[in-house]
Coordinates of C-alpha atoms in Angstrom, one line a residue:
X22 CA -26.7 -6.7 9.8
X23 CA -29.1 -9.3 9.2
X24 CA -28.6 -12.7 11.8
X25 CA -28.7 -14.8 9.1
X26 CA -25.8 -13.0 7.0
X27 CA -22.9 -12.8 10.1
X28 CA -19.3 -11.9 9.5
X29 CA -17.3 -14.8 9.6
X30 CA -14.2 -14.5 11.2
X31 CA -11.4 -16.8 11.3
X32 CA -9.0 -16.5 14.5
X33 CA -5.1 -17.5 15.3
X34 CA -2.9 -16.6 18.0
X35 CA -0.4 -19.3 19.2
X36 CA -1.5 -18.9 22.8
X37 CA -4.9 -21.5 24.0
X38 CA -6.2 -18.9 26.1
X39 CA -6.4 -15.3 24.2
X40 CA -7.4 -17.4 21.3
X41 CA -10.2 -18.1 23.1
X42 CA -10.3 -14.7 25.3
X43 CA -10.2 -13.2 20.9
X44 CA -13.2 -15.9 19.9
X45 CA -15.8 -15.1 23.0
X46 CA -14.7 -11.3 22.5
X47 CA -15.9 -11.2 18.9
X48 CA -18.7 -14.0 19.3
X49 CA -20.4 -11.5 22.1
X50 CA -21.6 -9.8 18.8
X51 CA -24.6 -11.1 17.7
X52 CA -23.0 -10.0 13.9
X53 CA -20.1 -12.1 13.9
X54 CA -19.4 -15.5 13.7
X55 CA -16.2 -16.9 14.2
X56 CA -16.1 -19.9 11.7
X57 CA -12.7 -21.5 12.9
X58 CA -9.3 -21.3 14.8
X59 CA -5.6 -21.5 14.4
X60 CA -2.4 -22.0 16.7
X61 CA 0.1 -21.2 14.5
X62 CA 0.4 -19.1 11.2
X63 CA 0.5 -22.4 9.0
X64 CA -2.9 -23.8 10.0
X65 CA -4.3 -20.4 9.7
X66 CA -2.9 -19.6 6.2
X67 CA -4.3 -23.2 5.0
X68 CA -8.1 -22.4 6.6
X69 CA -7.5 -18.8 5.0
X70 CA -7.4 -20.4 1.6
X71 CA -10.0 -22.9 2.1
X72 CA -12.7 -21.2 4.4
X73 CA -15.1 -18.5 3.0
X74 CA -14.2 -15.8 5.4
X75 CA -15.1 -11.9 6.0
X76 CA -12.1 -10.9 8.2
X77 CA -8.9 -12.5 9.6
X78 CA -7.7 -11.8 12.9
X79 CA -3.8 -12.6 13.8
X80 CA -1.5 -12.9 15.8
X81 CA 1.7 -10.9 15.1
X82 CA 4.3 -13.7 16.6
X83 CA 3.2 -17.2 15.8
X84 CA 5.1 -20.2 15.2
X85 CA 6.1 -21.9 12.4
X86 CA 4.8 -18.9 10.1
X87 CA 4.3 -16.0 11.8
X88 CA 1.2 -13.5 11.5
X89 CA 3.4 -11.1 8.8
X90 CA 4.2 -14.4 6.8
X91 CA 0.3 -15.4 6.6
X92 CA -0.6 -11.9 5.7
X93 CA 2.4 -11.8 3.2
X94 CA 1.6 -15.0 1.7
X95 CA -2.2 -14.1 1.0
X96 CA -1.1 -11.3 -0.4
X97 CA 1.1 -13.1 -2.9
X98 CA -1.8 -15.6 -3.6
X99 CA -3.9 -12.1 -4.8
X100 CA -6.0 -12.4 -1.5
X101 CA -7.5 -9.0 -0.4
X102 CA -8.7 -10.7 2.8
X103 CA -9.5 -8.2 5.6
X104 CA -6.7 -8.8 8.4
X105 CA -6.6 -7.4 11.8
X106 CA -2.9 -8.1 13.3
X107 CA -3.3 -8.2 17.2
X108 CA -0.3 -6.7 18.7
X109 CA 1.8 -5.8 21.9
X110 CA 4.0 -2.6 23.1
X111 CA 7.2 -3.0 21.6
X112 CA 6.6 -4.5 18.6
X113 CA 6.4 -1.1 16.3
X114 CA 8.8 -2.3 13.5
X115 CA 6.2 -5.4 12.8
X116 CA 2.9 -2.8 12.8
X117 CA 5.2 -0.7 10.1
X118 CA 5.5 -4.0 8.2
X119 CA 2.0 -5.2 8.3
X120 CA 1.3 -1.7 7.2
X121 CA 3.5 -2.6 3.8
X122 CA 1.8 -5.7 3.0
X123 CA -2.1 -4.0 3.4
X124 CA -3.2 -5.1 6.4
X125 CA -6.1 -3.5 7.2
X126 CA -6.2 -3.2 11.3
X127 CA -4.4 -3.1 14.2
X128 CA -5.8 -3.7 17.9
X129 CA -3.9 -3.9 21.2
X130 CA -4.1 -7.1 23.2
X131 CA -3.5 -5.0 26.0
X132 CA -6.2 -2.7 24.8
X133 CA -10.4 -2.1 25.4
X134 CA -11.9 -5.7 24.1
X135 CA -14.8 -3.7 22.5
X136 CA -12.2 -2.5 19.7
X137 CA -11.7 -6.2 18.7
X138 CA -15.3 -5.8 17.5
X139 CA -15.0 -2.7 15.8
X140 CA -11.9 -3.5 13.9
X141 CA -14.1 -7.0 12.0
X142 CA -17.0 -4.7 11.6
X143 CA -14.6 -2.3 9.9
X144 CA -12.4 -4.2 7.8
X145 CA -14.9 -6.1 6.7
X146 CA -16.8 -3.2 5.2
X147 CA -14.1 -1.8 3.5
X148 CA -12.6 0.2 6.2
X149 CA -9.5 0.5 8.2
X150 CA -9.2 0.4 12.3
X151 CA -6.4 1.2 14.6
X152 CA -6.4 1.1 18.2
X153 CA -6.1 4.6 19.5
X154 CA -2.8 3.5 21.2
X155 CA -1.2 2.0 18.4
X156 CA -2.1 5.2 16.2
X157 CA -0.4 7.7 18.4
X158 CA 3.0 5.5 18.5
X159 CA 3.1 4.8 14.8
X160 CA 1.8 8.1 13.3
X161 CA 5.0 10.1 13.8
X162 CA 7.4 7.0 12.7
X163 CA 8.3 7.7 8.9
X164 CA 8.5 11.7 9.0
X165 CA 10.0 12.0 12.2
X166 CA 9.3 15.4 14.1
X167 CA 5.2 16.1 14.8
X168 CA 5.8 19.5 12.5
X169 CA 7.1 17.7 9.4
X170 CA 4.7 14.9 10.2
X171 CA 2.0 17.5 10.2
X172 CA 3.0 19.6 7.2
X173 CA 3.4 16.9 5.0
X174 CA -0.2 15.4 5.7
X175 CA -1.6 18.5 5.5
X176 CA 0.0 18.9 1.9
X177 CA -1.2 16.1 0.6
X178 CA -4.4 16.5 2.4
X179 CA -4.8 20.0 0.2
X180 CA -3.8 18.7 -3.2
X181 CA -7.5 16.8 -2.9
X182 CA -10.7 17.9 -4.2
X183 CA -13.6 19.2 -1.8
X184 CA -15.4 16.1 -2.5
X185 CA -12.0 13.7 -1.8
X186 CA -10.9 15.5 1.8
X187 CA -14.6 15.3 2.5
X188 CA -14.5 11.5 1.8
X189 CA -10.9 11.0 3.3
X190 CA -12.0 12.6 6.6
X191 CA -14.9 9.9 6.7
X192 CA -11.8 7.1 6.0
X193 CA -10.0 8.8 8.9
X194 CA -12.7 8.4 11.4
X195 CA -13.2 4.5 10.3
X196 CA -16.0 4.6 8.3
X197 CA -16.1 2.0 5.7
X198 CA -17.1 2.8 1.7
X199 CA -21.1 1.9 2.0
X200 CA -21.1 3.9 4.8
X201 CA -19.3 6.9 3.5
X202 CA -22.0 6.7 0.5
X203 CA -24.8 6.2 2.5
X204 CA -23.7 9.3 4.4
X205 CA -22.5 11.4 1.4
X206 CA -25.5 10.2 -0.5
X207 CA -23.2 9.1 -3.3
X208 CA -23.2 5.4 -4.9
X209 CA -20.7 3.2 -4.0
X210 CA -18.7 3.0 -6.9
X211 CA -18.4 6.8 -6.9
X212 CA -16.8 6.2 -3.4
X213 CA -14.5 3.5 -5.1
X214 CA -13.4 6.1 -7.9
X215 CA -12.6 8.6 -5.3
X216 CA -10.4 7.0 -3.3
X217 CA -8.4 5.3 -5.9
X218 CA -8.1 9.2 -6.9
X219 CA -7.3 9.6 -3.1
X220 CA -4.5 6.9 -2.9
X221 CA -3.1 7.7 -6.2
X222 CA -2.8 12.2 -5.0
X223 CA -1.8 11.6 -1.6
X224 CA 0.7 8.7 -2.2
X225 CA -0.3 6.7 0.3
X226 CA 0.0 2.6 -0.9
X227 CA -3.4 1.4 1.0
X228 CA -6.5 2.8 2.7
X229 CA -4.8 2.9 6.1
X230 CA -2.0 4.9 5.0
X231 CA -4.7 7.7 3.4
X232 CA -6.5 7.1 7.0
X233 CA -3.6 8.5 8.5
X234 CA -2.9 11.1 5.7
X235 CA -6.7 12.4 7.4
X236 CA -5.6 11.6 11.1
X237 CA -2.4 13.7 10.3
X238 CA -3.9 16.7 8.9
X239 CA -6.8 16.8 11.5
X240 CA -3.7 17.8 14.0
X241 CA -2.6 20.9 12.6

């Protein structure tokens, strides 16, 4: 990406220091630009509406609104901002709520910082990012037992064409839709049509839920 076309990022967390530990992270990225911050899930909603933005990071506990209530309020406004949630152990009942209002990433504060900078550069493509840690707890949440888990996504995994499990393996392994028809050689509407086909076979509400439709189905 081209310096003079950065991502730009807005951040909020509640707490002075990660928000600042979350800005130098991402700004260590010659590609992103972190345009403003927020210390508390009010301030952040109002610079989400007013600032030109690529990618929202958040907070998951903030006061006054929390990260779930900025994400749900966009979401009501029509907003298909890309959000990563930043999250803790502990707090898997939020990550499966985020998940039902679109968000589009998930990284462990806990976790690598490098994955911070992945998740922008992928949600802000059109693609979906969860850290690895996160994944492994939430995957086997809604079926229950790894088998079912596993049946099911391979089920719905087989109902799509040669051409959609191609691209839904790509979605799997992060990859956003330019890059999927840069690698494909297909043009990027065709990606578009697909996975709309893709949501609408497998059942799954949002790009990450397919993502794990492809995680799930790897594991058989």
């Amino acid at each position: 990406m081209s310096a003079a076309r950065r991502l730009r990022v807005l951040v909020a967390d509640d707490e002075p220091m990660v928000r600042v530990g979350i800005a130098a992270i991402l700004t260590s990225d010659a590609d992103i630009e972190v345009v403003g911050e927020a210390g508390d899930g009010q301030a952040a909603l109002a610079l989400a509406r007013s600032t030109p933005l690529d990618a929202l990071v958040l907070d998951i506990r903030m006061p006054v609104l929390s990260g779930l209530d900025v994400l749900r309020a966009l979401r009501a406004d029509g907003s298909s901002l890309p959000c990563v949630l930043v999250t803790t152990f502990g707090e898997d009942d939020y990550v499966a709520e985020a998940l039902a209002l679109d968000a589009d990433g998930f990284v462990l504060k806990s976790g690598d910082p490098r994955e911070l900078v992945l998740a922008v550069h992928a949600v802000a493509t059109g693609g979906a990012f969860f850290s690895p840690t996160i994944a492994r707890r939430m995957l086997g949440r809604p079926l229950g037992t790894d088998a079912i888990r596993v049946w099911d996504a391979r089920r719905r995994f087989a109902a799509l064409t040669p051409r959609e499990q191609e691209i839904l393996r790509l979605v799997g392994l992060g990859r956003s839709n330019p890059e999927i028809a840069a690698e494909l050689f297909l043009a990027p509407g065709t990606v578009k049509t697909h996975m709309t086909s893709i949501l609408r076979t497998t059942g799954a509400r949002n790009r990450v839920e397919a993502a794990l439709v492809a995680v799930h189905a790897r594991e058989a």
